[in-house]
Amino acid sequence: MPASTCASACTRFRVQGRGRGAGLRVVTAAEAAAEADLIMVLAPDPVQGEIYEQHIAPAPEGRRRVVLRPRVQHPVRLRQAAGRCGTSAWSRPRGPGHLVRRQYEEGRGVPCLVAVEQDATGTAFELALSYAKGIGGTRAGVIRTTFTEETETDLFGEQAVLAGGVTALVKAGFETLTEAGYQPEIAYFECLHELKLIVDLMYEGGLGKMRWSISETAEWGDYVTGPRIITDATRAEMRKVLAEIQDGTFAREWMAEYHGGLKRYQEYKKQDSELLLETTGSELRKLMSWVDEEA
């Protein structure tokens, strides 16, 4: 069984078990689409198109009130799907599911984006907004956007900054220090552990609060060294990444990788799990009982 199929199957059975354990009636996607007034697609990105085509599109016309989370599909395909839905709106919390749930339970919320691509009823925006309110998003704020804008900015942000950019920077910094003979434990604290402290300050008050909180020495290094790391060449590569998202290149390559068994994906994952950065961090985190790796 291909890795992608196995992963999807494991996820499906786990979700089904949790659903039944919570007292919910679990049915197939086709059965749900045939009887539901509202359909929220929360499946992994690469299989959303397949689920729509095979299970949602054949549903009775009047039932196709769909809230999609568009991610990997090219914007043109999204608009085509929206046209067939009748009503296609969408509400997107700006955070992972477990964090959205935790914030909701604590009486807070994660900011949401809402979008309407097709509105056959005239109430699509209100529908999406009500969903955002239901998961706590309006407690933190809701911004109206479009399918295309959110898809392209989200993919760019996680690739160039939030995931790809940050992890590459952390690894490069750690390797620079260890290759120069410094202890990996010290390099870990300097290049990874303290990152949370800095990001938390940015989260609370932007760049201004972060710079107010650190020393003048660190702030000076921020101003004069940051541009040496993020150069014009880096910015040019960022523009190239964005262009590949906009023209569908990224979507085609990722879908091919996913449906081809995730071979390169698994190799990348294995390589990073064996990095000195990761093995060092695993040992150091055992000393910090308050770090919940599953949070």
Rosetta silent file (secondary structure, phi, psi, omega in degrees, C-alpha in Angstrom):
SEQUENCE: MPASTCASACTRFRVQGRGRGAGLRVVTAAEAAAEADLIMVLAPDPVQGEIYEQHIAPAPEGRRRVVLRPRVQHPVRLRQAAGRCGTSAWSRPRGPGHLVRRQYEEGRGVPCLVAVEQDATGTAFELALSYAKGIGGTRAGVIRTTFTEETETDLFGEQAVLAGGVTALVKAGFETLTEAGYQPEIAYFECLHELKLIVDLMYEGGLGKMRWSISETAEWGDYVTGPRIITDATRAEMRKVLAEIQDGTFAREWMAEYHGGLKRYQEYKKQDSELLLETTGSELRKLMSWVDEEA
SCORE:     score description
SCORE:     0.000 S_00000001
   1 L     0.000  128.825  178.414    0.000    0.000    0.000 S_00000001
   2 L   -57.010  151.074 -178.234    1.454    3.434   -0.930 S_00000001
   3 H   -58.414  -38.788 -178.455    2.486    5.586    2.033 S_00000001
   4 H   -64.992  -41.098  179.749   -0.092    8.236    1.146 S_00000001
   5 H   -67.355  -41.786  179.953   -2.923    5.669    1.060 S_00000001
   6 H   -62.589  -44.912 -179.766   -1.778    4.081    4.301 S_00000001
   7 H   -62.241  -42.238 -179.928   -1.585    7.452    6.056 S_00000001
   8 H   -64.828  -40.390 -179.806   -5.055    8.425    4.828 S_00000001
   9 H   -65.014  -44.007  179.075   -6.500    5.078    5.938 S_00000001
  10 H   -61.526  -43.445  179.097   -4.960    5.356    9.410 S_00000001
  11 H   -63.036  -42.341 -178.556   -6.281    8.884    9.790 S_00000001
  12 H   -61.760  -47.215 -179.044   -9.742    7.829    8.638 S_00000001
  13 H   -65.915  -36.404  178.743  -10.014    4.968   11.116 S_00000001
  14 H   -66.412  -43.676  179.462   -8.707    7.125   13.964 S_00000001
  15 H   -65.542  -41.250  178.670  -11.213    9.886   13.203 S_00000001
  16 H   -60.763  -42.717  179.690  -14.048    7.370   12.883 S_00000001
  17 H   -63.577  -42.614  179.588  -13.175    5.890   16.252 S_00000001
  18 H   -67.712  -36.670  179.031  -13.057    9.280   17.932 S_00000001
  19 H   -64.137  -46.324  178.453  -16.327   10.276   16.305 S_00000001
  20 H   -65.304  -37.231  179.067  -18.144    7.203   17.534 S_00000001
  21 H   -64.010  -26.602  178.764  -16.553    7.631   20.942 S_00000001
  22 L   -89.439    5.053  178.144  -18.046   11.135   21.111 S_00000001
  23 L    83.904   16.611 -179.713  -21.494    9.770   20.315 S_00000001
  24 L   -91.667  152.100  175.126  -21.562   10.936   16.706 S_00000001
  25 L   -86.052  121.784 -177.461  -23.033    9.000   13.807 S_00000001
  26 L  -100.597  125.475  179.403  -20.240    8.181   11.374 S_00000001
  27 L  -132.488  172.955  178.129  -21.110    7.807    7.676 S_00000001
  28 L   -74.438  165.007  179.198  -19.273    7.848    4.368 S_00000001
  29 H   -60.943  -40.337 -179.565  -18.524   11.088    2.562 S_00000001
  30 H   -65.309  -41.291  178.888  -21.106   10.264   -0.127 S_00000001
  31 H   -65.432  -41.471  179.208  -23.805    9.550    2.457 S_00000001
  32 H   -64.007  -43.171 -178.689  -23.037   12.754    4.315 S_00000001
  33 H   -64.610  -34.011 -177.198  -23.117   14.807    1.101 S_00000001
  34 H   -71.232  -27.811 -174.921  -26.454   13.317    0.069 S_00000001
  35 H  -112.079  -11.000 -173.616  -28.246   14.272    3.275 S_00000001
  36 L   -84.837  148.435  171.889  -26.410   17.333    4.584 S_00000001
  37 L   -87.921  -25.975 -179.912  -27.474   20.941    4.225 S_00000001
  38 L  -134.815  131.639 -179.081  -23.932   22.111    4.909 S_00000001
  39 E  -120.320  121.683  176.838  -20.723   20.327    3.960 S_00000001
  40 E  -111.709  118.782 -177.746  -17.393   21.234    5.535 S_00000001
  41 L   -91.531  110.298 -177.872  -14.407   19.550    3.893 S_00000001
  42 L  -118.258   22.642 -179.630  -11.729   18.972    6.541 S_00000001
  43 L   -79.083  164.211  175.815   -9.770   16.232    4.787 S_00000001
  44 L   -54.363  147.261 -174.769   -6.022   16.443    4.018 S_00000001
  45 H   -48.209  -51.445 -171.398   -5.215   18.900    1.237 S_00000001
  46 H   -67.089  -17.060 -177.060   -4.246   16.461   -1.556 S_00000001
  47 H  -105.143    0.948 -178.537   -7.467   14.431   -1.370 S_00000001
  48 H   -63.473  -41.308  179.378   -9.982   17.275   -1.176 S_00000001
  49 H   -61.994  -42.506  179.098  -10.380   17.455   -4.943 S_00000001
  50 H   -64.108  -42.521  178.961  -10.980   13.716   -5.178 S_00000001
  51 H   -62.585  -42.042 -179.943  -13.540   13.816   -2.362 S_00000001
  52 H   -63.415  -50.502 -175.549  -15.377   16.650   -4.045 S_00000001
  53 H   -64.006  -40.432 -173.169  -15.474   15.044   -7.482 S_00000001
  54 H   -87.128  -31.174 -170.046  -16.417   11.549   -6.293 S_00000001
  55 H  -120.104  -28.594 -176.566  -18.675   12.199   -3.323 S_00000001
  56 H   -96.536  -45.500 -178.306  -19.921   15.785   -3.199 S_00000001
  57 L   -56.866  -38.374  179.927  -20.486   16.745   -6.838 S_00000001
  58 L   -72.634   -8.224 -177.749  -22.954   13.840   -7.457 S_00000001
  59 L   -64.758  156.050  178.518  -25.115   14.962   -4.496 S_00000001
  60 L   -51.780  140.430 -173.540  -28.572   16.476   -5.224 S_00000001
  61 H   -51.731  -44.430 -176.735  -28.253   20.029   -6.535 S_00000001
  62 H   -67.013  -15.799 -177.618  -30.119   21.595   -3.644 S_00000001
  63 H   -89.403  -10.034 -170.752  -27.758   20.011   -1.149 S_00000001
  64 L   -81.164   63.905  171.755  -24.576   21.497   -2.519 S_00000001
  65 E  -102.923   98.402 -166.566  -24.031   24.206    0.063 S_00000001
  66 E  -114.693  130.581  168.534  -20.326   23.666    0.562 S_00000001
  67 E  -104.023  111.257 -178.456  -17.794   25.315    2.814 S_00000001
  68 L  -102.570  153.747  165.912  -14.413   24.368    1.411 S_00000001
  69 L  -110.285   94.378 -175.327  -10.934   24.938    2.719 S_00000001
  70 L   -78.061  129.036 -176.935   -9.074   25.518   -0.561 S_00000001
  71 L  -133.977  -72.677 -171.478   -5.380   24.885   -0.315 S_00000001
  72 L   -87.106  -24.311 -177.420   -3.451   22.957   -2.915 S_00000001
  73 L   -64.279  144.699  177.988   -5.900   23.181   -5.790 S_00000001
  74 L   -67.217  144.011 -177.749   -5.157   25.808   -8.416 S_00000001
  75 H   -52.248  -35.524  179.577   -7.450   28.884   -8.173 S_00000001
  76 H   -63.088  -43.598  178.471   -8.996   28.177  -11.598 S_00000001
  77 H   -65.401  -35.451  178.580  -10.074   24.708  -10.445 S_00000001
  78 H   -62.932  -43.675 -179.711  -11.412   26.190   -7.236 S_00000001
  79 H   -66.463  -36.790  177.438  -13.613   28.615   -9.150 S_00000001
  80 H   -63.650  -43.847  179.185  -14.847   25.815  -11.405 S_00000001
  81 H   -64.647  -40.338 -179.688  -15.742   23.696   -8.386 S_00000001
  82 H   -60.986  -39.135  179.940  -17.421   26.664   -6.722 S_00000001
  83 H   -62.611  -35.324  179.822  -19.606   27.191   -9.774 S_00000001
  84 H   -78.465  -21.725 -177.079  -20.862   23.616   -9.588 S_00000001
  85 H   -71.501  -30.742 -170.088  -21.494   23.847   -5.838 S_00000001
  86 L    93.591  -70.963  173.867  -24.162   26.515   -6.047 S_00000001
  87 E  -120.682  121.824  178.904  -22.952   28.068   -2.827 S_00000001
  88 E  -132.617  104.667  177.568  -19.274   27.841   -1.992 S_00000001
  89 E  -124.776  178.933 -172.542  -18.042   29.777    1.002 S_00000001
  90 E  -164.340  142.747  179.373  -15.301   29.116    3.418 S_00000001
  91 E  -131.634  125.190 -169.779  -14.067   29.839    6.949 S_00000001
  92 E  -130.124  107.913  175.070  -10.418   29.297    7.824 S_00000001
  93 E   -69.911  141.806 -177.742   -8.898   29.579   11.313 S_00000001
  94 L   -89.385   63.970  178.512   -5.318   30.819   11.236 S_00000001
  95 L   177.834  163.766  179.692   -3.857   27.960   13.235 S_00000001
  96 L   -68.333  156.091 -173.673   -3.679   24.156   13.554 S_00000001
  97 H   -55.933  -43.680 -177.109   -6.782   22.270   14.688 S_00000001
  98 H   -65.929  -31.884  177.197   -5.573   21.285   18.148 S_00000001
  99 H   -72.262  -39.351  177.333   -4.694   24.935   18.897 S_00000001
 100 H   -58.750  -43.885 -179.490   -8.100   26.123   17.640 S_00000001
 101 H   -65.774  -44.159 -178.172   -9.765   23.641   19.997 S_00000001
 102 H   -63.775  -43.962  179.015   -7.587   24.569   22.974 S_00000001
 103 H   -62.605  -39.397  179.082   -8.172   28.300   22.486 S_00000001
 104 H   -62.794  -45.513 -178.637  -11.920   27.685   22.211 S_00000001
 105 H   -66.188  -26.748  179.786  -12.000   25.662   25.431 S_00000001
 106 L   -88.330    6.105  178.293  -10.067   28.429   27.213 S_00000001
 107 L    81.587   11.140  177.384  -12.647   31.010   26.182 S_00000001
 108 L  -111.136 -160.680  179.765  -10.412   32.572   23.553 S_00000001
 109 L  -162.478  163.069  175.244  -10.191   32.103   19.802 S_00000001
 110 L  -104.095  131.435  179.687   -7.926   31.922   16.779 S_00000001
 111 L   -53.293  145.102 -178.189   -8.423   34.646   14.125 S_00000001
 112 E  -121.328  153.594  168.883  -10.340   33.460   11.062 S_00000001
 113 E  -112.593  141.176  176.938  -10.501   34.352    7.399 S_00000001
 114 E  -126.507  147.226 -178.776  -13.772   34.012    5.511 S_00000001
 115 E  -147.649  151.423  175.742  -14.357   33.988    1.773 S_00000001
 116 E  -127.932  122.450  178.924  -17.221   33.549   -0.673 S_00000001
 117 E  -102.828  -34.380 -179.159  -16.549   32.267   -4.173 S_00000001
 118 E  -143.723  129.239 -174.794  -20.094   31.405   -5.281 S_00000001
 119 L  -131.512   90.633 -178.965  -23.302   32.622   -3.640 S_00000001
 120 L   -82.769  -20.209 -174.596  -26.514   31.103   -4.964 S_00000001
 121 L  -101.876  -19.138 -175.828  -28.538   31.864   -1.838 S_00000001
 122 L    84.778    1.623 -178.411  -27.388   35.383   -1.006 S_00000001
 123 L  -123.938   17.641 -174.821  -26.439   34.276    2.503 S_00000001
 124 H   -62.711  -41.105 -179.145  -23.047   32.656    1.879 S_00000001
 125 H   -64.604  -43.937  178.767  -21.055   35.277    3.789 S_00000001
 126 H   -61.499  -36.507  178.920  -23.336   35.037    6.814 S_00000001
 127 H   -63.654  -47.844 -179.783  -22.983   31.246    6.657 S_00000001
 128 H   -65.512  -39.466 -179.958  -19.193   31.410    6.655 S_00000001
 129 H   -65.527  -37.605  179.436  -19.190   34.044    9.398 S_00000001
 130 H   -66.452  -34.621  177.031  -21.451   31.923   11.585 S_00000001
 131 H   -65.955  -42.969  177.725  -19.051   29.008   11.212 S_00000001
 132 H   -59.883  -40.874  178.706  -16.168   31.253   12.264 S_00000001
 133 H   -66.488  -37.938 -177.943  -18.155   32.334   15.307 S_00000001
 134 H   -63.144  -28.596  179.837  -18.998   28.732   16.140 S_00000001
 135 L  -101.823   11.781  174.778  -15.335   27.785   16.464 S_00000001
 136 L    91.110    3.459 -174.987  -14.415   30.911   18.436 S_00000001
 137 H   -64.350  -35.153 -177.316  -12.897   32.917   15.586 S_00000001
 138 H   -70.598  -15.053  175.642  -14.917   36.086   16.164 S_00000001
 139 H   -67.676  -28.198 -177.183  -13.454   36.355   19.662 S_00000001
 140 L  -105.532  -21.071  179.940  -10.107   37.121   18.027 S_00000001
 141 L   124.158  144.976 -178.893  -11.240   38.769   14.794 S_00000001
 142 E  -129.038  135.236  178.691  -12.343   37.807   11.287 S_00000001
 143 E  -118.893  135.907  177.752  -11.027   39.172    7.983 S_00000001
 144 E   -85.789  136.128 -177.660  -12.824   38.827    4.656 S_00000001
 145 E  -143.826 -162.027  176.349  -10.682   37.540    1.790 S_00000001
 146 L  -126.992  161.643  177.449  -10.957   35.450   -1.394 S_00000001
 147 H   -55.133  -48.130 -175.449  -10.192   31.809   -2.166 S_00000001
 148 H   -64.242  -47.260 -177.694   -7.282   32.842   -4.359 S_00000001
 149 H   -60.551  -46.777 -177.262   -5.751   35.338   -1.933 S_00000001
 150 H   -67.671  -42.805 -179.415   -5.823   32.985    1.051 S_00000001
 151 H   -58.578  -49.649 -174.867   -4.581   29.972   -0.894 S_00000001
 152 H   -71.567  -41.453 -179.368   -1.611   31.773   -2.389 S_00000001
 153 H   -71.490  -35.380 -179.567   -0.598   33.763    0.695 S_00000001
 154 H   -66.260  -48.081  179.213   -0.987   30.767    3.009 S_00000001
 155 H   -62.523  -41.404  179.342    1.157   28.477    0.878 S_00000001
 156 H   -64.904  -46.891 -177.062    3.774   31.203    0.451 S_00000001
 157 H   -58.684  -44.922 -177.948    3.864   32.085    4.134 S_00000001
 158 H   -73.572  -31.309 -179.528    4.413   28.535    5.313 S_00000001
 159 H   -78.010  -45.904 -172.598    6.975   27.718    2.629 S_00000001
 160 H   -88.156  -24.662 -175.030    9.050   30.902    2.658 S_00000001
 161 H  -126.495  -67.907 -166.072    8.726   31.964    6.300 S_00000001
 162 H   -65.532  -36.296 -179.465    6.766   29.950    8.863 S_00000001
 163 L  -116.209  -69.287 -177.025    8.001   26.449    8.072 S_00000001
 164 H   -58.523  -49.130 -177.795   10.491   26.299    5.223 S_00000001
 165 H   -66.355  -47.058 -177.531   12.228   29.599    5.892 S_00000001
 166 H   -65.769  -47.087 -177.348   12.418   29.281    9.679 S_00000001
 167 H   -64.576  -38.502  178.158   13.549   25.650    9.770 S_00000001
 168 H   -64.686  -38.922  179.127   16.226   26.276    7.134 S_00000001
 169 H   -66.834  -43.530  178.620   17.490   29.286    9.113 S_00000001
 170 H   -61.726  -46.972 -179.395   17.542   27.330   12.387 S_00000001
 171 H   -62.943  -42.508 -178.888   19.398   24.416   10.815 S_00000001
 172 H   -65.084  -41.622  178.892   21.922   26.679    9.115 S_00000001
 173 H   -64.864  -45.072  178.866   22.616   28.613   12.311 S_00000001
 174 H   -60.291  -45.990 -178.152   22.995   25.447   14.379 S_00000001
 175 H   -67.530  -34.671  177.447   25.328   23.864   11.832 S_00000001
 176 H   -61.004  -44.161 -178.990   27.429   27.022   11.563 S_00000001
 177 H   -70.298  -45.059 -177.817   28.075   26.990   15.316 S_00000001
 178 H   -68.951  -36.328  177.708   28.710   23.260   15.677 S_00000001
 179 H   -66.165  -24.588  177.955   31.000   23.166   12.642 S_00000001
 180 L   -85.383    0.713  175.237   33.000   25.958   14.314 S_00000001
 181 L    99.931    4.354  178.944   33.494   23.725   17.345 S_00000001
 182 L   -80.461  154.634 -178.636   30.828   24.996   19.726 S_00000001
 183 L   -62.555  137.417  178.508   28.821   22.553   21.850 S_00000001
 184 H   -61.072  -31.876  178.860   25.603   21.347   20.142 S_00000001
 185 H   -64.021  -42.010  178.155   23.672   22.007   23.366 S_00000001
 186 H   -66.686  -42.606  179.621   24.704   25.660   23.319 S_00000001
 187 H   -62.577  -37.545  178.930   23.956   25.928   19.601 S_00000001
 188 H   -62.230  -48.083 -179.520   20.510   24.393   20.182 S_00000001
 189 H   -63.077  -40.460 -176.447   19.593   26.945   22.832 S_00000001
 190 H   -71.637  -36.735 -170.865   20.879   29.865   20.769 S_00000001
 191 H  -105.128  -14.049  179.903   19.344   28.899   17.428 S_00000001
 192 H  -127.889  -56.740 -173.092   16.144   27.014   18.316 S_00000001
 193 H   -57.264  -46.853 -176.722   15.055   27.128   21.941 S_00000001
 194 H   -72.235  -11.297  179.414   15.171   30.910   22.290 S_00000001
 195 H   -59.191  -39.087  179.696   13.245   31.339   19.052 S_00000001
 196 H   -61.079  -40.560 -179.536    9.975   30.802   20.934 S_00000001
 197 H   -61.392  -41.837  179.845   10.789   33.617   23.325 S_00000001
 198 H   -68.507  -44.927 -179.285   11.383   36.004   20.427 S_00000001
 199 H   -64.270  -39.393  178.036    8.302   34.880   18.496 S_00000001
 200 H   -59.609  -40.177  178.359    6.107   35.233   21.591 S_00000001
 201 H   -66.054  -40.241  176.152    7.229   38.862   21.933 S_00000001
 202 H   -62.580  -41.918 -179.502    6.451   39.491   18.258 S_00000001
 203 H   -60.502  -39.793 -176.628    3.053   37.826   18.738 S_00000001
 204 H   -77.051  -36.023 -173.788    2.281   40.111   21.680 S_00000001
 205 H  -151.148   24.798  177.297    3.476   43.412   20.246 S_00000001
 206 H    70.255 -168.203 -179.767    5.067   43.071   16.822 S_00000001
 207 H   -62.433  -32.232 -177.532    8.690   43.862   16.026 S_00000001
 208 H   -61.348  -47.656 -179.092    8.522   46.894   18.313 S_00000001
 209 H   -68.246  -37.609  177.924    7.879   44.941   21.520 S_00000001
 210 H   -59.645  -47.235 -177.805   10.460   42.329   20.600 S_00000001
 211 H   -70.782  -30.080  175.689   13.119   45.006   20.086 S_00000001
 212 H   -66.972  -30.794 -173.527   12.064   46.850   23.247 S_00000001
 213 H   -84.307  -26.917 -176.925   12.521   43.632   25.215 S_00000001
 214 L   -89.881  175.208 -179.559   15.978   42.629   23.998 S_00000001
 215 L   -74.772  162.143  175.953   19.299   44.346   24.646 S_00000001
 216 H   -63.553  -32.979  177.203   20.559   47.236   22.542 S_00000001
 217 H   -60.986  -47.526  179.888   23.377   44.938   21.423 S_00000001
 218 H   -65.476  -39.144 -179.839   20.888   42.385   20.107 S_00000001
 219 H   -65.302  -41.063  177.442   18.774   45.104   18.502 S_00000001
 220 H   -61.866  -42.378  176.804   21.808   46.563   16.721 S_00000001
 221 H   -61.459  -34.963  176.164   22.647   43.083   15.428 S_00000001
 222 H   -58.698  -49.567 -175.237   19.067   42.824   14.207 S_00000001
 223 H   -67.761  -43.667 -171.183   19.389   45.973   12.113 S_00000001
 224 H   -92.392  -23.556 -175.650   22.834   45.422   10.604 S_00000001
 225 H   -99.855  -32.943  179.645   23.020   41.615   10.271 S_00000001
 226 H   -51.359  -48.044  179.731   19.496   40.655    9.271 S_00000001
 227 H   -65.734  -18.810  176.106   19.854   42.202    5.780 S_00000001
 228 H   -77.569  -24.173  179.401   23.106   40.262    5.299 S_00000001
 229 H   -88.092  -48.563  177.224   21.196   36.995    5.830 S_00000001
 230 L   -96.387   92.129 -173.317   18.032   37.876    3.919 S_00000001
 231 L   -95.272  179.459  175.346   19.628   39.352    0.818 S_00000001
 232 H   -59.386  -34.063  178.255   18.310   40.527   -2.541 S_00000001
 233 H   -65.642  -38.603  177.364   18.980   37.007   -3.806 S_00000001
 234 H   -63.933  -44.805  179.454   16.763   35.611   -1.028 S_00000001
 235 H   -63.467  -37.121  177.742   13.987   38.014   -1.910 S_00000001
 236 H   -63.865  -39.596  178.686   14.281   37.063   -5.594 S_00000001
 237 H   -68.132  -35.461  175.655   13.909   33.403   -4.641 S_00000001
 238 H   -61.534  -42.952  178.223   10.848   34.275   -2.539 S_00000001
 239 H   -63.157  -35.215  177.651    9.268   35.939   -5.574 S_00000001
 240 H   -67.106  -41.842  177.299   10.023   32.787   -7.571 S_00000001
 241 H   -59.703  -45.111  179.516    8.363   30.635   -4.896 S_00000001
 242 H   -62.524  -41.934  179.717    5.280   32.850   -5.001 S_00000001
 243 H   -61.973  -37.887  179.789    5.145   32.680   -8.804 S_00000001
 244 H   -69.872  -28.628  173.598    5.259   28.870   -8.682 S_00000001
 245 H   -72.671  -43.269 -176.960    2.334   28.890   -6.262 S_00000001
 246 H   -65.997  -38.348 -176.417    0.366   31.319   -8.422 S_00000001
 247 L   -90.215    2.149  176.375    0.840   29.438  -11.697 S_00000001
 248 L    90.662   -0.965 -179.566    0.076   26.011  -10.197 S_00000001
 249 H   -59.430  -47.145 -179.914    3.614   24.589  -10.408 S_00000001
 250 H   -60.511  -45.295 -178.545    3.747   23.838   -6.686 S_00000001
 251 H   -59.425  -45.103 -178.838    0.304   22.196   -6.717 S_00000001
 252 H   -63.684  -43.724 -177.820    1.228   19.915   -9.629 S_00000001
 253 H   -67.947  -41.013 -179.338    4.539   18.874   -8.084 S_00000001
 254 H   -69.265  -40.864  178.388    3.079   18.248   -4.642 S_00000001
 255 H   -64.549  -37.605  177.746    0.107   16.281   -5.963 S_00000001
 256 H   -65.496  -41.316  177.967    2.461   14.145   -8.061 S_00000001
 257 H   -64.351  -44.132 -178.214    4.623   13.491   -5.002 S_00000001
 258 H   -62.889  -50.865 -176.992    1.606   12.639   -2.844 S_00000001
 259 H   -78.083   -9.261  175.783   -0.007   10.262   -5.308 S_00000001
 260 L   -91.213    6.717  175.840    3.390    8.783   -6.191 S_00000001
 261 L   102.288    4.820  176.126    3.793    7.372   -2.697 S_00000001
 262 L    58.494   37.751 -176.293    5.539   10.268   -0.897 S_00000001
 263 H   -66.350  -51.284  179.193    9.009    8.817   -1.531 S_00000001
 264 H   -66.490  -38.462  178.357   10.952   12.092   -1.486 S_00000001
 265 H   -57.006  -48.065 -178.967    8.759   13.379    1.342 S_00000001
 266 H   -67.138  -34.132  178.899    9.598   10.386    3.522 S_00000001
 267 H   -68.044  -44.428  176.173   13.295   10.683    2.700 S_00000001
 268 H   -58.818  -44.660 -178.756   13.351   14.366    3.688 S_00000001
 269 H   -60.272  -44.095 -179.776   11.491   13.502    6.889 S_00000001
 270 H   -65.295  -44.177 -179.033   13.965   10.738    7.764 S_00000001
 271 H   -59.983  -45.263 -178.167   16.996   12.913    7.059 S_00000001
 272 H   -70.218  -31.592  179.612   15.795   15.708    9.322 S_00000001
 273 H   -66.401  -21.426 -177.641   14.831   13.310   12.134 S_00000001
 274 L   -98.681    2.757  179.668   18.465   12.180   12.267 S_00000001
 275 L   -64.410  147.588  175.549   19.999   15.666   12.407 S_00000001
 276 H   -58.873  -34.907  176.293   22.227   16.483   15.376 S_00000001
 277 H   -55.279  -45.186 -176.848   19.901   19.431   15.981 S_00000001
 278 H   -73.539  -43.323 -179.458   16.978   17.048   16.519 S_00000001
 279 H   -68.256  -36.822  176.758   18.781   14.449   18.627 S_00000001
 280 H   -65.586  -45.626 -179.718   20.313   17.163   20.820 S_00000001
 281 H   -62.677  -37.725  179.580   16.966   18.871   21.270 S_00000001
 282 H   -60.176  -40.849  179.162   15.258   15.594   22.173 S_00000001
 283 H   -72.284  -41.316 -178.426   17.651   15.092   25.072 S_00000001
 284 H   -67.147  -36.356 -178.761   17.509   18.700   26.283 S_00000001
 285 H   -67.505  -22.105  176.423   13.713   18.798   26.289 S_00000001
 286 L   -65.379  -22.397  179.552   13.672   15.866   28.723 S_00000001
 287 L   -82.405  -11.518 -176.994   15.142   18.268   31.276 S_00000001
 288 L  -113.133   91.361 -172.633   12.209   20.655   30.829 S_00000001
 289 L   -63.142  -20.468 -176.843    9.161   18.903   32.275 S_00000001
 290 L   -82.348   -9.209  179.297    6.857   21.736   31.224 S_00000001
 291 L   -80.277  115.250 -179.904    7.504   21.177   27.531 S_00000001
 292 L  -102.016  102.320 -175.663    4.573   19.207   26.151 S_00000001
 293 L   -69.437  -14.713 -179.049    5.718   17.844   22.807 S_00000001
 294 L  -100.563    1.705 -178.560    2.185   16.699   21.951 S_00000001
 295 L   -67.307    0.000    0.000    0.507   20.052   22.602 S_00000001
